[in-house]
Tab-separated table of N, CA, C and O in Angstrom:
chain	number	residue	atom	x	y	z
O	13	UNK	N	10.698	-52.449	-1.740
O	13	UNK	CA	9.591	-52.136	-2.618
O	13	UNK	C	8.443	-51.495	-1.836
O	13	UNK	O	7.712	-50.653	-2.358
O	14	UNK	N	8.286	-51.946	-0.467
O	14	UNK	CA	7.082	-51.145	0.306
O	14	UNK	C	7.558	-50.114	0.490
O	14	UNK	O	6.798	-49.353	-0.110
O	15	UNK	N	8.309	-49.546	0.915
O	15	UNK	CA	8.494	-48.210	1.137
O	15	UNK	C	8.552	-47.245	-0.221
O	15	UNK	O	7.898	-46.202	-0.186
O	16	UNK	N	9.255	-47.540	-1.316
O	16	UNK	CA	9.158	-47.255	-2.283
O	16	UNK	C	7.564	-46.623	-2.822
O	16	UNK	O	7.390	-45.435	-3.096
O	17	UNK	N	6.407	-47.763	-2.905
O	17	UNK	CA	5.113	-47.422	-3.055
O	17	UNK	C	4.585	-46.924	-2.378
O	17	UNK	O	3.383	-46.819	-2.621
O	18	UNK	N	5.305	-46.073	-0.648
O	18	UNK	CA	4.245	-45.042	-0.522
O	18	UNK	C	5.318	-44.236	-0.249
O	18	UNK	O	5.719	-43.972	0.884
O	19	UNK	N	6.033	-43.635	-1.824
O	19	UNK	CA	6.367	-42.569	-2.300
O	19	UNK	C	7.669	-42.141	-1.390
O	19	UNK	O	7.985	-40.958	-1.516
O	20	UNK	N	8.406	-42.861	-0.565
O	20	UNK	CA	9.435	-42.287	-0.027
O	20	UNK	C	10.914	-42.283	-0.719
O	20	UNK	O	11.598	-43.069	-1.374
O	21	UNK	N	11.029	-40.872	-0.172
O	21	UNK	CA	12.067	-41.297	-1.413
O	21	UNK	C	13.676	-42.385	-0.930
O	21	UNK	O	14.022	-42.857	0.153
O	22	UNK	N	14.277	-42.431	-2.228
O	22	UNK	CA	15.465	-43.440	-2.458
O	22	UNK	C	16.535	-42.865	-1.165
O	22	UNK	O	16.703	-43.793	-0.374
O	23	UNK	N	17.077	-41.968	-0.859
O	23	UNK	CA	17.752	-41.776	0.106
O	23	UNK	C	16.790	-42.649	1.427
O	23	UNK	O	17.135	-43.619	2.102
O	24	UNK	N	15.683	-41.978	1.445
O	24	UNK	CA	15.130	-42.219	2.691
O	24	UNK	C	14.901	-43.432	3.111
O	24	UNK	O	14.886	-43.965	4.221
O	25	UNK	N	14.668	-43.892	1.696
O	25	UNK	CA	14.324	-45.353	2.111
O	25	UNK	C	15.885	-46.375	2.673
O	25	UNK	O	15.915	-47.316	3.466
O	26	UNK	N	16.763	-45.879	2.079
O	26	UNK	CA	18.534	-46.517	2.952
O	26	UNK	C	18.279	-46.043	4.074
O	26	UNK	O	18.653	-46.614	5.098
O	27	UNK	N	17.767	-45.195	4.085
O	27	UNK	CA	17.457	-44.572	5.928
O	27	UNK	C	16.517	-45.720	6.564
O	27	UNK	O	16.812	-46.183	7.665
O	28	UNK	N	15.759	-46.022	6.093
O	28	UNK	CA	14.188	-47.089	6.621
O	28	UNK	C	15.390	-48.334	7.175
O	28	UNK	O	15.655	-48.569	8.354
O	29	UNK	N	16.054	-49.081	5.843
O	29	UNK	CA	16.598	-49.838	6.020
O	29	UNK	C	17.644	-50.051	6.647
O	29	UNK	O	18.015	-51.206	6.859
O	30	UNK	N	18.270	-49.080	7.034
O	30	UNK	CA	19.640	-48.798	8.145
O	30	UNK	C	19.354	-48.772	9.142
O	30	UNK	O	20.075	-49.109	10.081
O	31	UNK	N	18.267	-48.381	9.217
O	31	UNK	CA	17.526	-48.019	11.165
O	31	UNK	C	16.610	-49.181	11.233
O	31	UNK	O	16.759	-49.911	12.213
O	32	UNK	N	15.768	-49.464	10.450
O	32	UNK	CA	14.761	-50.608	11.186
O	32	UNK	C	15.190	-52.122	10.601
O	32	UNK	O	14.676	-53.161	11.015
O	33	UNK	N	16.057	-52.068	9.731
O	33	UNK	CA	16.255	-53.601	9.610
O	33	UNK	C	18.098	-54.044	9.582
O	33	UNK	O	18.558	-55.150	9.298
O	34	UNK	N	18.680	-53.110	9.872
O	34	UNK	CA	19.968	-53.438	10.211
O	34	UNK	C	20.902	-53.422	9.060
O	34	UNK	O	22.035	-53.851	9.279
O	35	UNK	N	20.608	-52.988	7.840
O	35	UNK	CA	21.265	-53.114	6.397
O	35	UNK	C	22.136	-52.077	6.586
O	35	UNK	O	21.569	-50.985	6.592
O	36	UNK	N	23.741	-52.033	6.798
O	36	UNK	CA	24.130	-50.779	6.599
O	36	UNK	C	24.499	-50.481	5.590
O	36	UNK	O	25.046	-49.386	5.724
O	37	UNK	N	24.549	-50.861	4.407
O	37	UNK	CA	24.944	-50.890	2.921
O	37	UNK	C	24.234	-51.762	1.906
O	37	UNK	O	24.688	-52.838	1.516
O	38	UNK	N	23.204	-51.284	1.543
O	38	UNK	CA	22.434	-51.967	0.284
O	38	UNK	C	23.484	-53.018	-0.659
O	38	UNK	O	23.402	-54.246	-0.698
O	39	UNK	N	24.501	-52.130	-1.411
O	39	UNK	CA	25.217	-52.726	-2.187
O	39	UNK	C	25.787	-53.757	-1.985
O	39	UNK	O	25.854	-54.784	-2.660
O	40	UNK	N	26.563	-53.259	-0.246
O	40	UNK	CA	27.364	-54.842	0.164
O	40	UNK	C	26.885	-56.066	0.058
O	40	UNK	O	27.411	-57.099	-0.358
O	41	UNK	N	25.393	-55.752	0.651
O	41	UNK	CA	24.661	-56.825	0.550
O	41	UNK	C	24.145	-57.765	-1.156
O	41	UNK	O	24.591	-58.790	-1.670
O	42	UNK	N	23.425	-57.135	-1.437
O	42	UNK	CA	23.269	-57.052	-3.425
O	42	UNK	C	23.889	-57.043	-3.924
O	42	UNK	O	23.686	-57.730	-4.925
O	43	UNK	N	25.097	-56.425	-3.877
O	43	UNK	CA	25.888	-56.254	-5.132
O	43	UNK	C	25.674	-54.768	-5.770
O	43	UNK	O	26.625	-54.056	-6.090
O	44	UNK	N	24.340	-54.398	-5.911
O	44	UNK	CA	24.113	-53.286	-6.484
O	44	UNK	C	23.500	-51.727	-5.644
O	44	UNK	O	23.196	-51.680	-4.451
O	45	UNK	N	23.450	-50.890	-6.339
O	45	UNK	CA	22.921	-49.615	-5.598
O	45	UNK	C	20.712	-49.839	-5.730
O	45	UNK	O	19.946	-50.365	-6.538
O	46	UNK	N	20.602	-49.279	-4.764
O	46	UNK	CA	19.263	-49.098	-4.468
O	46	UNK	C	18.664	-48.649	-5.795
O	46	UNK	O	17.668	-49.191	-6.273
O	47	UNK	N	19.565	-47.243	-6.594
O	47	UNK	CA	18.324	-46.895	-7.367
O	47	UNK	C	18.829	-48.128	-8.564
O	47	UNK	O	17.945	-48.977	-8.676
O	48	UNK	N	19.652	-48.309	-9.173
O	48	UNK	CA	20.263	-49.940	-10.043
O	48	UNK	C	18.876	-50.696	-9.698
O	48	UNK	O	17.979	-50.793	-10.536
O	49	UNK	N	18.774	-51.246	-8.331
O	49	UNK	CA	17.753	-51.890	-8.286
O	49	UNK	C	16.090	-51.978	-8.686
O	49	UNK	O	15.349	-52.825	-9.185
O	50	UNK	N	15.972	-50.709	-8.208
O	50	UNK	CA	14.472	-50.137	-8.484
O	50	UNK	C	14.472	-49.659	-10.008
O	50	UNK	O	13.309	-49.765	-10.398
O	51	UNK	N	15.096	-49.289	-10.792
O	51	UNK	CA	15.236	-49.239	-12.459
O	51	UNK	C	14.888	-50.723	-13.070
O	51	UNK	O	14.318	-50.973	-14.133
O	52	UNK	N	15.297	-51.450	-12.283
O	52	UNK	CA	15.758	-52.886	-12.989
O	52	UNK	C	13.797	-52.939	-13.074
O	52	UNK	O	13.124	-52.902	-14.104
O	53	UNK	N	13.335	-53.026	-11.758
O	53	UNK	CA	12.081	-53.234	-11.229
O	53	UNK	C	11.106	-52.429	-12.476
O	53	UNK	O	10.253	-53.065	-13.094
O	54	UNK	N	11.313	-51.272	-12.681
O	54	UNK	CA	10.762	-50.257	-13.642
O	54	UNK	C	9.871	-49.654	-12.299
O	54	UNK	O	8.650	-49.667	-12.146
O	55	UNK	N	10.914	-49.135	-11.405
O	55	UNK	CA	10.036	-48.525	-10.425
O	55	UNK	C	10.482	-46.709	-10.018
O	55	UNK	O	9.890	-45.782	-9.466
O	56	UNK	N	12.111	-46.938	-10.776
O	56	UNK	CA	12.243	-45.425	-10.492
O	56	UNK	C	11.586	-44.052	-11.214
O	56	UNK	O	10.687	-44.057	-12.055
O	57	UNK	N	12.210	-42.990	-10.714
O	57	UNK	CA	10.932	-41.717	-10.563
O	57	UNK	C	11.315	-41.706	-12.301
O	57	UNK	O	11.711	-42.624	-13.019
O	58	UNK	N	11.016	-40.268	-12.612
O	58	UNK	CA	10.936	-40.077	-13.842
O	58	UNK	C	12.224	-38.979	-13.901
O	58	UNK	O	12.963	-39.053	-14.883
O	59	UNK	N	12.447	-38.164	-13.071
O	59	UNK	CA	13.768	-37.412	-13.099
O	59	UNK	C	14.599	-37.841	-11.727
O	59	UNK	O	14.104	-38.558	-10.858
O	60	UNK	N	15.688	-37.395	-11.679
O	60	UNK	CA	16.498	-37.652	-10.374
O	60	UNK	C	16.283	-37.465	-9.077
O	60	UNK	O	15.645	-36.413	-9.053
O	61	UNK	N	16.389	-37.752	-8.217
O	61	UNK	CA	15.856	-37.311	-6.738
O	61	UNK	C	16.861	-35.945	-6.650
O	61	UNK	O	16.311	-34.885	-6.350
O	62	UNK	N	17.966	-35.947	-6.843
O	62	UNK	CA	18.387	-34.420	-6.150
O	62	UNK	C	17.893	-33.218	-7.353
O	62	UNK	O	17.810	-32.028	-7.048
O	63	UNK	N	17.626	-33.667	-8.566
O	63	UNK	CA	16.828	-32.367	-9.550
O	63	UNK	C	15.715	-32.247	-8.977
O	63	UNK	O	15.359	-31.082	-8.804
O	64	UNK	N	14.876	-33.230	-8.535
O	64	UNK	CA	13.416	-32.966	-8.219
O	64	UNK	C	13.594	-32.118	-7.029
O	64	UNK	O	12.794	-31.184	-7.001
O	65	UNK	N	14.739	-32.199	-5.646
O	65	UNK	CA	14.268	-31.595	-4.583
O	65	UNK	C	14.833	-29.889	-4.700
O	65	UNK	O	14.532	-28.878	-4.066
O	66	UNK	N	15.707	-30.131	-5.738
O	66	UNK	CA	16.008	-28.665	-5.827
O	66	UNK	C	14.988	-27.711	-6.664
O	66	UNK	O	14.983	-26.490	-6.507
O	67	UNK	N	14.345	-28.217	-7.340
O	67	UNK	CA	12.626	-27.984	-8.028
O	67	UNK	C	12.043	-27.719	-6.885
O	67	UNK	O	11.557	-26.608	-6.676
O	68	UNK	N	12.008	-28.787	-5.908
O	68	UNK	CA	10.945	-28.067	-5.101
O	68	UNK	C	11.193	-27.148	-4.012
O	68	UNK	O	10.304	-26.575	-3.383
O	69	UNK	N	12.496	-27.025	-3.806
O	69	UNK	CA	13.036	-26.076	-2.847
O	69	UNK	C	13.220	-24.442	-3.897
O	69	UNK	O	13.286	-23.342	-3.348
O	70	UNK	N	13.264	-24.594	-5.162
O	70	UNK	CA	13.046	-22.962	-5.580
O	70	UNK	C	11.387	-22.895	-5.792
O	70	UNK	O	10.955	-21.796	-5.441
O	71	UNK	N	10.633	-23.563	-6.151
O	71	UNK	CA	9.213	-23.354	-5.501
O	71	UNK	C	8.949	-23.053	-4.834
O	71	UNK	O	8.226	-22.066	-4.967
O	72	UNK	N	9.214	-23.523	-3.467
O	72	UNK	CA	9.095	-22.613	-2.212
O	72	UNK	C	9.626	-21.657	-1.768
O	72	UNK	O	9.155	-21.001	-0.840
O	73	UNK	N	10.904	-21.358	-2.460
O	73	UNK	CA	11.574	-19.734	-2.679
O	73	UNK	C	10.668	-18.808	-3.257
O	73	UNK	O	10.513	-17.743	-2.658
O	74	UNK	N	9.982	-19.026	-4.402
O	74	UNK	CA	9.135	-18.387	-5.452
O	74	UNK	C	7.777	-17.709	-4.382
O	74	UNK	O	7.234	-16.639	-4.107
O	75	UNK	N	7.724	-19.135	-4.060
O	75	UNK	CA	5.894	-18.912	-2.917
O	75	UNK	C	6.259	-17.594	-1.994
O	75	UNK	O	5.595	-16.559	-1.953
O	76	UNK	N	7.629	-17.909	-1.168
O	76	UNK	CA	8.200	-16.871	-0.033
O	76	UNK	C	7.832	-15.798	-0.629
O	76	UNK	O	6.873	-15.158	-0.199
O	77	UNK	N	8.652	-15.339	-1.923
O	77	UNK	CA	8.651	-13.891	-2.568
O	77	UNK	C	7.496	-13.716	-2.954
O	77	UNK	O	7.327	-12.507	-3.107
O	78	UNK	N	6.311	-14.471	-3.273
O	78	UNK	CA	5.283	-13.617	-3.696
O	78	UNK	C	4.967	-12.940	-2.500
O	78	UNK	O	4.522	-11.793	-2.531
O	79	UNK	N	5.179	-13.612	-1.349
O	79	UNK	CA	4.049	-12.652	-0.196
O	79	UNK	C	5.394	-11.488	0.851
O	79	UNK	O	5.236	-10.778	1.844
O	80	UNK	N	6.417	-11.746	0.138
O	80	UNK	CA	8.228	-10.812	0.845
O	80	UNK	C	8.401	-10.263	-0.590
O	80	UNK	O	9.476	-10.774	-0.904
O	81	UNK	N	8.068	-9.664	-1.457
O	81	UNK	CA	8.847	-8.982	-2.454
O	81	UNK	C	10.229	-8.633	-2.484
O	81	UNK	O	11.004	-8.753	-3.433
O	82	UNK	N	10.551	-7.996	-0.854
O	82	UNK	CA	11.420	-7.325	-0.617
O	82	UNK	C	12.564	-8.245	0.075
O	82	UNK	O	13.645	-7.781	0.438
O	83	UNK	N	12.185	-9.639	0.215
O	83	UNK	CA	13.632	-10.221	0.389
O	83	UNK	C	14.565	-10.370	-0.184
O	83	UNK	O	14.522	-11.279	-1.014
O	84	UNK	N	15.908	-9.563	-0.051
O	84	UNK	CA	16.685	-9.154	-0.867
O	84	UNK	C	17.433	-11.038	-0.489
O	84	UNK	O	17.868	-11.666	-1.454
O	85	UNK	N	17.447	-11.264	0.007
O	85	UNK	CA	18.374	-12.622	0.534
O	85	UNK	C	17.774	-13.804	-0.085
O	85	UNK	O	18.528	-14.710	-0.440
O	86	UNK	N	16.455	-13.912	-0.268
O	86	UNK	CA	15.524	-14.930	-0.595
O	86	UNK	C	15.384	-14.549	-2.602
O	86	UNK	O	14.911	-15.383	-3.374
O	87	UNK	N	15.789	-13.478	-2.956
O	87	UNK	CA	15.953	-13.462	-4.257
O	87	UNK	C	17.149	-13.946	-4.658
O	87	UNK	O	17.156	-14.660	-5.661
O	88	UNK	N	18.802	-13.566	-3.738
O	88	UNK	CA	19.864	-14.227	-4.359
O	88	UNK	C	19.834	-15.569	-4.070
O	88	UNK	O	20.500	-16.381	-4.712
O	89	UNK	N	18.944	-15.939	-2.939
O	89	UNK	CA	19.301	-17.728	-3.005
O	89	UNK	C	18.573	-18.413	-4.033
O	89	UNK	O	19.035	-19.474	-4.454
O	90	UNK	N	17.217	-17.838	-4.621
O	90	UNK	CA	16.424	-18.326	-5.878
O	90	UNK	C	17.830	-18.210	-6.865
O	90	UNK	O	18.355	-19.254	-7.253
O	91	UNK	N	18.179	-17.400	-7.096
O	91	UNK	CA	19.097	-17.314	-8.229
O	91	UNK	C	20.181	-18.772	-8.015
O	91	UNK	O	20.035	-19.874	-8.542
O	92	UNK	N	21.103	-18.391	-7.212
O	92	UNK	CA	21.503	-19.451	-6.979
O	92	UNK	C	21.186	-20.872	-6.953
O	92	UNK	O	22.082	-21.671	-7.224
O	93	UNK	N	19.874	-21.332	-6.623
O	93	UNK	CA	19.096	-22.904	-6.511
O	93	UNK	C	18.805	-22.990	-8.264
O	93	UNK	O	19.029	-23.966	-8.981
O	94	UNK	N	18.207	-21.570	-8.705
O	94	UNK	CA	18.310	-22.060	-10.040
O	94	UNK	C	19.334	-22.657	-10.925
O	94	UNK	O	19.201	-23.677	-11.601
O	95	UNK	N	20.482	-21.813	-10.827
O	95	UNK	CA	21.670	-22.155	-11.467
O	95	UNK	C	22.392	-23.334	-11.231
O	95	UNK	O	23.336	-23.488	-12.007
O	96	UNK	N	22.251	-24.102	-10.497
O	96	UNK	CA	22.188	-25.199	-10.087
O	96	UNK	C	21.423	-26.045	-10.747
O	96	UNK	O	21.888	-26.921	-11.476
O	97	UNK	N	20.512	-25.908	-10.603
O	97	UNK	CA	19.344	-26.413	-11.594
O	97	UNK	C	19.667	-26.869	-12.766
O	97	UNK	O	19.821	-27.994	-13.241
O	98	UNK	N	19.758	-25.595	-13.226
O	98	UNK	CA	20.129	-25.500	-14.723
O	98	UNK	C	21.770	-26.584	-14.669
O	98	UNK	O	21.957	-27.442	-15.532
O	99	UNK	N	22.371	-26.434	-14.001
O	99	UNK	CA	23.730	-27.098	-14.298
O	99	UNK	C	23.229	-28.740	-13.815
O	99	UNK	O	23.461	-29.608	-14.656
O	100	UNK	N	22.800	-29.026	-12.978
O	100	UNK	CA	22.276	-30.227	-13.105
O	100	UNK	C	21.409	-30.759	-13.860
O	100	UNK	O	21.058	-31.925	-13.677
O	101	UNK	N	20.876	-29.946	-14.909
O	101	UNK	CA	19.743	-30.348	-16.181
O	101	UNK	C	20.459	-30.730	-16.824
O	101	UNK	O	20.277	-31.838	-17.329
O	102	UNK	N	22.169	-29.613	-17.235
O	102	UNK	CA	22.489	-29.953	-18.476
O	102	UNK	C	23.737	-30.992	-18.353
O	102	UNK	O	24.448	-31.306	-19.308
O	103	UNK	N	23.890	-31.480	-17.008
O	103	UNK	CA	25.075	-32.735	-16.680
O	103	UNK	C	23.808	-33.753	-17.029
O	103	UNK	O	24.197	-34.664	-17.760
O	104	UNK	N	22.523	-33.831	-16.731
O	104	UNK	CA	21.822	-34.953	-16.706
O	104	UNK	C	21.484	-35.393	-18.482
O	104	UNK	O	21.286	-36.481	-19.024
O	105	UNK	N	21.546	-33.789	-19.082
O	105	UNK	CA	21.030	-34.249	-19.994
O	105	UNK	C	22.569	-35.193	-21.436
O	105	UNK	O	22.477	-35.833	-22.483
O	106	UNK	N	23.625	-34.741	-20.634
O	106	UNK	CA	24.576	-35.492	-21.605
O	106	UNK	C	25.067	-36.464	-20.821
O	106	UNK	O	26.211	-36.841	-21.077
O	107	UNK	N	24.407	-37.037	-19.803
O	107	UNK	CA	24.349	-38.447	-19.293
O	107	UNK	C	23.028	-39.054	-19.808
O	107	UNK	O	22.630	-40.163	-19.449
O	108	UNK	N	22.346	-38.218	-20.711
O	108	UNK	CA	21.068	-38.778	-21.256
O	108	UNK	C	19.823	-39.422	-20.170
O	108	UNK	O	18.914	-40.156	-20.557
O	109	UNK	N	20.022	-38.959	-18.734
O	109	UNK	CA	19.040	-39.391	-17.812
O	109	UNK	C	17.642	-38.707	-17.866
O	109	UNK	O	16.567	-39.078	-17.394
O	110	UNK	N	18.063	-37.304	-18.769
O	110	UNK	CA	16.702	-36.416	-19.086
O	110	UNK	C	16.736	-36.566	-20.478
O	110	UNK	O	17.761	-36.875	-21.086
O	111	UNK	N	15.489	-36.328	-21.081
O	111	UNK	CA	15.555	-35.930	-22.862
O	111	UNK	C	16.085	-34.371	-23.099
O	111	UNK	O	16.193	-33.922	-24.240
């Protein structure tokens, strides 16, 4: 839960706990998965951790091209991170994890 409240995320935090306190498997231990846990709590995010980082990794594609117009390489990988996107919106949304 401390690490959680200053915003790190759910991968990272199995990272906190693998390296500084010796847990090599949340579940083994619990029974359950990390984010299972933090739902239960009413502590998880509001969308998924891998939708959110791919959000913020074509953001920073977007930022690149305003000031590179001309990156021809940095426009097909936007395309690509989007479409992704989009395919992980619409798996999330008929697992009903998004509205």
């Amino acid at each position: 839960k401390q690490w959680y409240q200053r915003r790190v995320a759910i991968t990272a935090g199995g990272v906190i706990l693998r390296d500084s306190h010796g847990v090599a498997q949340v579940k083994a231990i619990t029974g359950t998965k990390i984010l299972r846990i933090l739902k239960a709590k009413g502590l998880s995010s509001k969308i998924p951790e891998d939708l959110y980082h791919l959000i913020k990794k074509a953001v920073a594609i977007r930022k690149h091209l305003e000031k590179n117009r001309q990156d021809k390489d940095s426009k097909y990988r936007l395309i690509l991170v989007e479409s992704r996107i989009h395919k992980l919106a619409r798996y999330y949304k008929t697992k009903t994890v998004l509205p």
